Coordinates of C-alpha atoms in Angstrom, one line a residue:
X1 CA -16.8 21.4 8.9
X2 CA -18.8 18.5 10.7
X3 CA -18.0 15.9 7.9
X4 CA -14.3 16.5 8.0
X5 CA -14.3 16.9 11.9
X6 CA -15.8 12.8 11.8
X7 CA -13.6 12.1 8.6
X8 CA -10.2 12.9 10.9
X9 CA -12.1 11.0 13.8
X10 CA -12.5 7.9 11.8
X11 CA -9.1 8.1 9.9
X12 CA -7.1 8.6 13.1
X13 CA -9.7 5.6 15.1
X14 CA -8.9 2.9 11.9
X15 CA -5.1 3.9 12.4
X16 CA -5.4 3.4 16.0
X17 CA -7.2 -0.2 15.5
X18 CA -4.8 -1.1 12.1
X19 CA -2.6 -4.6 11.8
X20 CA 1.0 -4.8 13.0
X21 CA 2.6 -4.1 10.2
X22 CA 1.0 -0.8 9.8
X23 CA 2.9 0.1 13.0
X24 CA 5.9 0.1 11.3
X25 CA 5.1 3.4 10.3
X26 CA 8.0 4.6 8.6
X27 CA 11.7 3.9 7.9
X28 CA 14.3 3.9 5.4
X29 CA 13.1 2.0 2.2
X30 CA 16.1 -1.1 2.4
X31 CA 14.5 -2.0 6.0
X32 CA 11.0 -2.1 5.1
X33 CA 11.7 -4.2 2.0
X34 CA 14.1 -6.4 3.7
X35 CA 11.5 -6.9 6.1
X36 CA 8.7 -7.6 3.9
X37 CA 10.7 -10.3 2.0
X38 CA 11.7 -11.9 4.9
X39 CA 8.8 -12.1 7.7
X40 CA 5.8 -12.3 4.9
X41 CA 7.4 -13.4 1.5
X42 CA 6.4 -10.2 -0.6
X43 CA 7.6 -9.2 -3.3
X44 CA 7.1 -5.7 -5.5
X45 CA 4.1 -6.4 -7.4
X46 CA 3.2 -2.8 -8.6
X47 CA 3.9 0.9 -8.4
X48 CA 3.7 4.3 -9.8
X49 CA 5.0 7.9 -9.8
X50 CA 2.8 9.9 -7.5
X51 CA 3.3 13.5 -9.1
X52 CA 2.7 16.1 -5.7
X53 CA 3.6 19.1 -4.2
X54 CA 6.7 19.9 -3.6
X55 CA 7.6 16.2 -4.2
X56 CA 6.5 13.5 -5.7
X57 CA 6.8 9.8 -4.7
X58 CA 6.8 6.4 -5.5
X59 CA 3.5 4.6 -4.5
X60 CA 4.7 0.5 -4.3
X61 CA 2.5 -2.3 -4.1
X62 CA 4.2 -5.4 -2.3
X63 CA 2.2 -8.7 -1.8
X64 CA 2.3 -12.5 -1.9
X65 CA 0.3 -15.1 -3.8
X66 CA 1.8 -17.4 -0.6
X67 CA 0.8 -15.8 2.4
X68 CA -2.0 -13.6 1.0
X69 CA -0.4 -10.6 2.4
X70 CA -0.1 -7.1 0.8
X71 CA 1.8 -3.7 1.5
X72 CA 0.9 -0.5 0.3
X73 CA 4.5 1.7 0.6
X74 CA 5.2 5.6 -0.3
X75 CA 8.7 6.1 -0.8
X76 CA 10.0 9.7 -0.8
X77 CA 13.2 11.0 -2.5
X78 CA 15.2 11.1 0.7
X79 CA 14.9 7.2 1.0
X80 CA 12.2 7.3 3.5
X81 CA 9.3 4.8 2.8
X82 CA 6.0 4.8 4.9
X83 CA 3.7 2.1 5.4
X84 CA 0.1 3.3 4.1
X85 CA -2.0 0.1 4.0
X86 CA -1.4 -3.7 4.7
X87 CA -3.4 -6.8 4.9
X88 CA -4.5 -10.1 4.2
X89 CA -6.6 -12.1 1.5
X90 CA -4.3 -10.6 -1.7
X91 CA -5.6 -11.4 -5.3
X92 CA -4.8 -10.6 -8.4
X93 CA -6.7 -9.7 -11.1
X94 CA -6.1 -10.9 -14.7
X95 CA -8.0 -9.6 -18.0
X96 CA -7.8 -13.1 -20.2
X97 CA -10.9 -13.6 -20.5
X98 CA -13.4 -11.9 -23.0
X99 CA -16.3 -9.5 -22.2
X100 CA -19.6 -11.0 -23.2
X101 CA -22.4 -9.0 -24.8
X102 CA -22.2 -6.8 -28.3
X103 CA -18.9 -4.1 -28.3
X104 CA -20.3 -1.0 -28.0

């Protein structure tokens, strides 16, 4: 009980402290994307189906190579999307090169 008691404690104090654009909170899907494109040039990068009770959602990864900013977005069924994370100093990862040693 006294783990989860300091989990919600720290959850709810890293929400209080978070970046602007977490404050968005959330909105209808067109605003938030409009918004993203046009105050920090990001553009849908990545996303899945989130298969959950009693809906699922779309989880949408929004960033840009140009202002190193990212968006993490859930967008339900009803059109409402939420902020969930944001930030600075985006990368992206890319597999071209080959794993040294012996293939196992």
């Amino acid at each position: 009980m006294f783990k989860r008691l300091v989990c919600t404690s720290l959850v709810f104090g890293m929400l209080a402290t978070a970046p602007p654009a977490l404050a968005v909170g959330c909105s209808p899907r067109d605003h938030l994307v409009d918004r993203l494109q046009s105050s920090y040039a990001e553009r849908l990068t990545a996303g899945g189906l989130q298969s959950s009770q009693p809906v699922s959602t779309v989880i949408e990864f929004w960033a840009s190579a140009t202002t190193g900013t990212f968006t993490v977005l859930v967008s339900h069924p009803n059109g409402l999307s939420c902020v969930v994370a944001s930030g600075t100093g985006f990368f992206q990862v890319t597999n071209d090169l080959e794993p040294q040693g012996t293939p196992s």
